[in-house]
Amino acid sequence: MCRSMVTGTVNVTGASGFVVVGDPGDDGCTGNKIAGSVLLGNNRSGLEVVANQVGGSVQVAGTKGTGPFPEDTRAEIEGNTIGGSLSCTGNTPGPTNDGNPNTVTGSRIGQCSSL
């Protein structure tokens, strides 16, 4: 999902392909403006959530697998502005921000406590 404006919640669960919610870097996918929350659960081929403005919370749980590029070895959650909490649980391996921290108004929970 690139350069979109969403008035509700984004929910992607059980995807078998790589999930991209913004990544202007290597994927050339401009970030999004999402008024609600972003819920990503049990996706099996990695994911990126990069350079988005999210009004609600971001929850990433149960992500496994890798993406199409050699650097896509784990979930990447980076450079987002998040109005709610950032929560990550059960991701194998744990997510990274690749040195590009997120701005989070609420709590940072679980595997995302340092992102």
Steps between C-alpha positions, in 0.01 A plus 500: 500500500661822384407869515148430627266683735300262719224627729465172690724214608743298288486128586712239321490149643641172368660640183726255316682779310722785617290777665603861431327793669720784378874485425635787292850347516575170327136429411419846357170505690405842642365491857131518582266707719288264707243652738437174687731221611724255314451135599734245342471140620643161410645605165740243356737682263623798697380858502599865497314789662705807409446880490129501583284737705271286715236662721438187708719214615724261309495130596725243335467140617613159377699615194732236353694458180705732286432753228632530145823692576801364691444759777140382553590243764252622761203732542604864452309773684678828447461874465127503577307760698255310719227672702428197719713210622752281316467134601684194370474138617593157367694619195782265393754652496408818688440820297752776431488871424830486302626797702205719396290541819125540506328794670244346736256697715381197701687203646762283331418142592669159473741448212446863393603653832823635351374588151 
